[in-house]
Amino acid sequence: MNRGFSISLDRVSRVFGDATSRTIAVNDVSLDFKAGSFNSFVGPSGCGKSTLLRIIAGLDVPTSGRCELRSESQNDRPRLAYVFQDAHLLPWRSVMGNVELPLQLQGMSRGRRQARAADAIARVGLTDAAKRYPAQLSGGMRMRVSLARALVSQPDILLLDEPFAALDEITRQELDDELLTIWRAGSGDAAMTVVFVTHSIAEAAYLSERVVVFSARPARITLDRVLDLPEVRSAELRTDAAFARESRLLFDALRASTKSLDKAELK
């Protein structure tokens, strides 16, 4: 397995509007994520987390600063996959049809793309539902399909914007575990770099090697924490004292950001 792609944000800012009406969404953010790492963004609603994720994905461009995706072993641009909070499935296509769509748009032959789609569907535990349609699936199953559709292209970088936020806690924890299994397995012949946006401190602490907590808008880093937790995560970790300690550090940083927002609104 090669080393995959790293992510570098160098003094990135994003401003919307013009001179008469400006909104600063992100302010002078610098971060470096190593190839093959799992990282999370946490912060108050509307602070700019999703804007940063879109900049990494190339769906938006910074007003100033640079975002670079680098590899020591590849010269091509990385394969990127983006998972949204809503599954965004095509209702007239089956699970197989939805998952194979990115490869179909690339012009891959039917046999190859269906084999790749079947593998991605198996990785999220939906082989028995491959012929079903979105209306026949639960919310958790639809998100599994969305994740499989992202994985089918064998991404070097996987970006997730609150993908499990609308799910019940049991389903959410099950998908967290599946996501960790998929990340550890890598993608094709590469280590997969993950950036995960969530409002859940517990989810960020459980999934991530590193968590970045942002202030209220405009997004500035208030805590950049490499978690002191075991490399392999299991359900028992959620009740461990070390997990509670790390979660508390993240919570305190997030609460300080929220208080800063409250004071700004009172002025």
Protein backbone atom coordinates (compact mmCIF):
# COMPACT_ATOMS: atom_id res chain seq x y z
CA MET A 1 0.00 0.00 0.00
CA ASN A 2 1.41 3.39 -0.93
CA ARG A 3 1.33 6.40 1.34
CA GLY A 4 -1.67 8.12 -0.22
CA PHE A 5 -2.38 11.87 -0.20
CA SER A 6 -1.84 14.49 2.48
CA ILE A 7 -3.90 17.70 2.81
CA SER A 8 -2.38 21.13 3.40
CA LEU A 9 -4.35 24.29 4.16
CA ASP A 10 -2.11 27.37 4.20
CA ARG A 11 -3.70 30.52 5.68
CA VAL A 12 -7.04 29.78 4.03
CA SER A 13 -9.79 32.39 4.26
CA ARG A 14 -13.19 32.46 2.56
CA VAL A 15 -15.27 35.60 2.26
CA PHE A 16 -18.74 35.71 0.69
CA GLY A 17 -20.42 38.84 -0.65
CA ASP A 18 -18.94 42.17 -1.67
CA ALA A 19 -17.69 45.39 -0.07
CA THR A 20 -21.22 46.43 0.97
CA SER A 21 -22.23 43.09 2.49
CA ARG A 22 -19.50 40.64 3.46
CA THR A 23 -19.58 37.40 5.41
CA ILE A 24 -16.25 35.98 6.57
CA ALA A 25 -16.85 32.22 6.74
CA VAL A 26 -13.25 31.09 7.35
CA ASN A 27 -10.40 33.22 8.66
CA ASP A 28 -6.71 32.39 8.16
CA VAL A 29 -6.81 28.62 8.80
CA SER A 30 -3.63 26.57 8.42
CA LEU A 31 -3.68 22.78 8.82
CA ASP A 32 -1.69 19.80 7.60
CA PHE A 33 -3.22 16.30 7.61
CA LYS A 34 -0.87 13.44 6.92
CA ALA A 35 -1.67 10.81 4.30
CA GLY A 36 -3.82 7.97 5.59
CA SER A 37 -4.99 9.85 8.70
CA PHE A 38 -8.52 10.16 10.12
CA ASN A 39 -9.40 13.71 11.15
CA SER A 40 -12.57 15.44 12.36
CA PHE A 41 -13.86 19.02 12.35
CA VAL A 42 -16.07 20.13 15.26
CA GLY A 43 -17.53 23.57 15.91
CA PRO A 44 -20.72 25.62 16.40
CA SER A 45 -23.37 25.51 13.69
CA GLY A 46 -22.55 27.79 10.78
CA CYS A 47 -18.93 28.28 11.83
CA GLY A 48 -17.44 27.34 8.44
CA LYS A 49 -16.63 23.62 8.84
CA SER A 50 -18.50 22.64 5.69
CA THR A 51 -16.97 25.55 3.77
CA LEU A 52 -13.50 24.20 4.60
CA LEU A 53 -14.56 20.72 3.52
CA ARG A 54 -15.83 22.09 0.20
CA ILE A 55 -12.53 23.90 -0.33
CA ILE A 56 -10.62 20.65 0.24
CA ALA A 57 -12.94 18.93 -2.24
CA GLY A 58 -12.41 21.63 -4.86
CA LEU A 59 -16.12 22.52 -4.78
CA ASP A 60 -15.20 26.02 -3.58
CA VAL A 61 -12.06 28.15 -3.76
CA PRO A 62 -10.51 30.19 -0.95
CA THR A 63 -10.59 33.98 -1.14
CA SER A 64 -6.99 33.87 0.04
CA GLY A 65 -4.52 31.16 0.98
CA ARG A 66 -3.96 27.77 -0.60
CA CYS A 67 -5.25 24.23 -0.34
CA GLU A 68 -2.91 21.53 -1.67
CA LEU A 69 -3.33 17.75 -1.91
CA ARG A 70 0.04 16.04 -2.11
CA SER A 71 1.47 12.55 -2.56
CA GLU A 72 5.06 11.36 -2.33
CA SER A 73 4.28 8.38 -4.56
CA GLN A 74 1.72 9.68 -7.08
CA ASN A 75 1.86 12.53 -9.58
CA ASP A 76 -1.83 12.49 -10.52
CA ARG A 77 -4.58 14.35 -8.73
CA PRO A 78 -6.19 12.29 -5.96
CA ARG A 79 -9.49 10.53 -6.34
CA LEU A 80 -11.90 12.36 -4.04
CA ALA A 81 -15.25 11.23 -2.66
CA TYR A 82 -17.74 13.39 -0.77
CA VAL A 83 -20.57 12.09 1.46
CA PHE A 84 -23.30 14.57 2.36
CA GLN A 85 -25.68 14.61 5.33
CA ASP A 86 -28.50 13.53 3.00
CA ALA A 87 -27.94 10.35 1.01
CA HIS A 88 -29.04 11.98 -2.30
CA LEU A 89 -29.93 8.67 -3.94
CA LEU A 90 -31.70 8.46 -7.29
CA PRO A 91 -35.12 6.96 -6.44
CA TRP A 92 -35.53 5.25 -9.82
CA ARG A 93 -32.27 3.32 -9.49
CA SER A 94 -31.65 0.29 -7.32
CA VAL A 95 -28.92 0.11 -4.69
CA MET A 96 -26.65 -1.42 -7.34
CA GLY A 97 -27.65 1.25 -9.85
CA ASN A 98 -26.91 4.08 -7.43
CA VAL A 99 -23.56 2.69 -6.35
CA GLU A 100 -22.29 1.97 -9.86
CA LEU A 101 -23.33 5.43 -11.15
CA PRO A 102 -19.93 7.19 -10.65
CA LEU A 103 -18.20 4.44 -12.63
CA GLN A 104 -20.87 4.52 -15.32
CA LEU A 105 -20.31 8.26 -15.73
CA GLN A 106 -16.60 7.52 -16.13
CA GLY A 107 -17.41 5.18 -19.02
CA MET A 108 -16.37 1.95 -17.28
CA SER A 109 -17.74 -1.24 -18.84
CA ARG A 110 -20.85 -2.71 -17.27
CA GLY A 111 -19.17 -5.89 -16.07
CA ARG A 112 -16.28 -4.07 -14.37
CA ARG A 113 -18.41 -1.41 -12.73
CA GLN A 114 -20.95 -3.92 -11.39
CA ALA A 115 -18.15 -6.03 -9.91
CA ARG A 116 -16.69 -2.94 -8.22
CA ALA A 117 -20.14 -1.84 -7.04
CA ALA A 118 -20.89 -5.29 -5.61
CA ASP A 119 -17.63 -5.13 -3.64
CA ALA A 120 -18.47 -1.65 -2.27
CA ILE A 121 -21.99 -2.78 -1.35
CA ALA A 122 -20.55 -5.79 0.47
CA ARG A 123 -18.18 -3.53 2.43
CA VAL A 124 -21.16 -1.67 3.92
CA GLY A 125 -23.13 -4.85 4.59
CA LEU A 126 -25.89 -4.44 2.00
CA THR A 127 -25.35 -7.36 -0.37
CA ASP A 128 -28.83 -8.73 0.31
CA ALA A 129 -30.38 -5.33 -0.53
CA ALA A 130 -28.56 -4.72 -3.83
CA LYS A 131 -31.76 -4.96 -5.89
CA ARG A 132 -33.90 -2.79 -3.61
CA TYR A 133 -34.84 0.82 -4.31
CA PRO A 134 -34.27 3.80 -1.95
CA ALA A 135 -37.95 3.91 -0.91
CA GLN A 136 -37.57 0.35 0.40
CA LEU A 137 -34.61 1.23 2.66
CA SER A 138 -34.34 2.62 6.17
CA GLY A 139 -32.45 5.85 6.79
CA GLY A 140 -29.40 3.94 7.97
CA MET A 141 -29.44 1.73 4.89
CA ARG A 142 -29.68 4.74 2.59
CA MET A 143 -26.58 6.23 4.24
CA ARG A 144 -24.78 2.90 3.75
CA VAL A 145 -25.61 3.14 0.04
CA SER A 146 -24.27 6.71 -0.05
CA LEU A 147 -21.06 5.53 1.61
CA ALA A 148 -20.74 2.61 -0.83
CA ARG A 149 -21.22 5.01 -3.76
CA ALA A 150 -18.34 7.11 -2.39
CA LEU A 151 -16.12 4.06 -1.92
CA VAL A 152 -16.73 2.54 -5.35
CA SER A 153 -14.29 4.96 -6.99
CA GLN A 154 -11.59 3.84 -4.51
CA PRO A 155 -10.93 7.36 -3.22
CA ASP A 156 -7.59 8.58 -1.93
CA ILE A 157 -9.41 11.23 0.12
CA LEU A 158 -12.83 10.69 1.70
CA LEU A 159 -14.73 13.77 2.90
CA LEU A 160 -17.87 13.39 5.02
CA ASP A 161 -20.18 16.24 6.03
CA GLU A 162 -22.28 15.11 9.03
CA PRO A 163 -23.31 11.93 7.23
CA PHE A 164 -24.89 10.18 10.23
CA ALA A 165 -26.43 13.20 11.98
CA ALA A 166 -30.07 12.27 11.26
CA LEU A 167 -29.75 8.65 12.39
CA ASP A 168 -30.64 7.06 15.72
CA GLU A 169 -27.76 6.48 18.14
CA ILE A 170 -27.51 2.71 17.66
CA THR A 171 -27.42 2.97 13.86
CA ARG A 172 -24.97 5.83 14.09
CA GLN A 173 -22.56 3.85 16.24
CA GLU A 174 -22.82 0.85 13.91
CA LEU A 175 -21.94 3.05 10.92
CA ASP A 176 -19.08 4.63 12.86
CA ASP A 177 -17.61 1.15 13.36
CA GLU A 178 -18.10 0.26 9.70
CA LEU A 179 -16.44 3.50 8.62
CA LEU A 180 -13.41 2.75 10.80
CA THR A 181 -13.15 -0.75 9.31
CA ILE A 182 -13.29 0.68 5.79
CA TRP A 183 -10.67 3.33 6.60
CA ARG A 184 -8.25 0.80 8.10
CA ALA A 185 -8.60 -1.39 5.01
CA GLY A 186 -7.50 1.50 2.80
CA SER A 187 -8.68 2.17 -0.73
CA GLY A 188 -7.33 0.08 -3.57
CA ASP A 189 -3.54 0.21 -3.21
CA ALA A 190 -3.52 3.45 -1.17
CA ALA A 191 -4.00 4.65 2.37
CA MET A 192 -7.23 6.67 2.53
CA THR A 193 -7.16 10.11 4.15
CA VAL A 194 -10.43 11.04 5.87
CA VAL A 195 -11.87 14.38 7.00
CA PHE A 196 -15.15 14.04 8.91
CA VAL A 197 -17.41 16.94 9.92
CA THR A 198 -19.66 16.34 12.93
CA HIS A 199 -21.44 18.15 15.76
CA SER A 200 -20.97 15.14 18.04
CA ILE A 201 -18.01 15.28 20.41
CA ALA A 202 -18.39 11.57 21.19
CA GLU A 203 -18.41 10.65 17.51
CA ALA A 204 -15.35 12.79 16.75
CA ALA A 205 -13.43 11.31 19.70
CA TYR A 206 -14.37 7.74 18.80
CA LEU A 207 -13.53 7.94 15.11
CA SER A 208 -10.56 10.24 14.91
CA GLU A 209 -6.85 10.29 15.40
CA ARG A 210 -7.02 14.09 15.43
CA VAL A 211 -9.85 16.56 16.12
CA VAL A 212 -9.86 20.24 15.17
CA VAL A 213 -12.32 22.43 17.11
CA PHE A 214 -13.33 25.69 15.46
CA SER A 215 -14.63 28.94 16.88
CA ALA A 216 -17.90 30.56 15.89
CA ARG A 217 -17.87 32.17 12.45
CA PRO A 218 -15.48 33.08 11.05
CA ALA A 219 -13.88 29.67 11.64
CA ARG A 220 -10.63 29.88 13.57
CA ILE A 221 -8.89 26.98 15.28
CA THR A 222 -9.47 26.93 19.05
CA LEU A 223 -8.09 23.41 19.64
CA ASP A 224 -6.06 21.06 17.44
CA ARG A 225 -5.84 17.81 19.37
CA VAL A 226 -4.14 14.52 18.57
CA LEU A 227 -6.15 12.16 20.74
CA ASP A 228 -4.41 10.06 23.36
CA LEU A 229 -6.48 6.94 22.67
CA PRO A 230 -5.76 3.40 21.43
CA GLU A 231 -5.24 2.99 17.72
CA VAL A 232 -7.92 0.29 17.50
CA ARG A 233 -11.33 1.47 18.69
CA SER A 234 -14.11 -0.73 20.06
CA ALA A 235 -17.45 -0.18 21.76
CA GLU A 236 -15.83 -0.62 25.19
CA LEU A 237 -13.76 2.52 24.59
CA ARG A 238 -16.85 4.70 24.91
CA THR A 239 -16.98 4.00 28.67
CA ASP A 240 -13.22 4.22 29.24
CA ALA A 241 -11.73 6.96 31.44
CA ALA A 242 -9.30 8.02 28.70
CA PHE A 243 -12.19 8.48 26.28
CA ALA A 244 -14.06 10.59 28.84
CA ARG A 245 -10.95 12.72 29.39
CA GLU A 246 -10.42 13.38 25.69
CA SER A 247 -14.12 14.08 25.15
CA ARG A 248 -14.04 16.58 28.00
CA LEU A 249 -11.12 18.46 26.45
CA LEU A 250 -13.00 18.71 23.17
CA PHE A 251 -16.22 19.72 24.89
CA ASP A 252 -14.53 22.48 26.89
CA ALA A 253 -13.00 23.90 23.70
CA LEU A 254 -16.36 23.76 21.92
CA ARG A 255 -18.17 25.36 24.87
CA ALA A 256 -15.62 28.20 24.90
CA SER A 257 -16.35 28.74 21.19
CA THR A 258 -20.10 28.81 21.85
CA LYS A 259 -19.69 31.32 24.69
CA SER A 260 -17.68 33.53 22.36
CA LEU A 261 -20.60 33.37 19.92
CA ASP A 262 -23.10 34.32 22.66
CA LYS A 263 -21.03 37.34 23.68
CA ALA A 264 -20.70 38.47 20.07
CA GLU A 265 -24.47 38.30 19.60
CA LEU A 266 -25.06 40.43 22.70
CA LYS A 267 -22.88 43.27 21.44
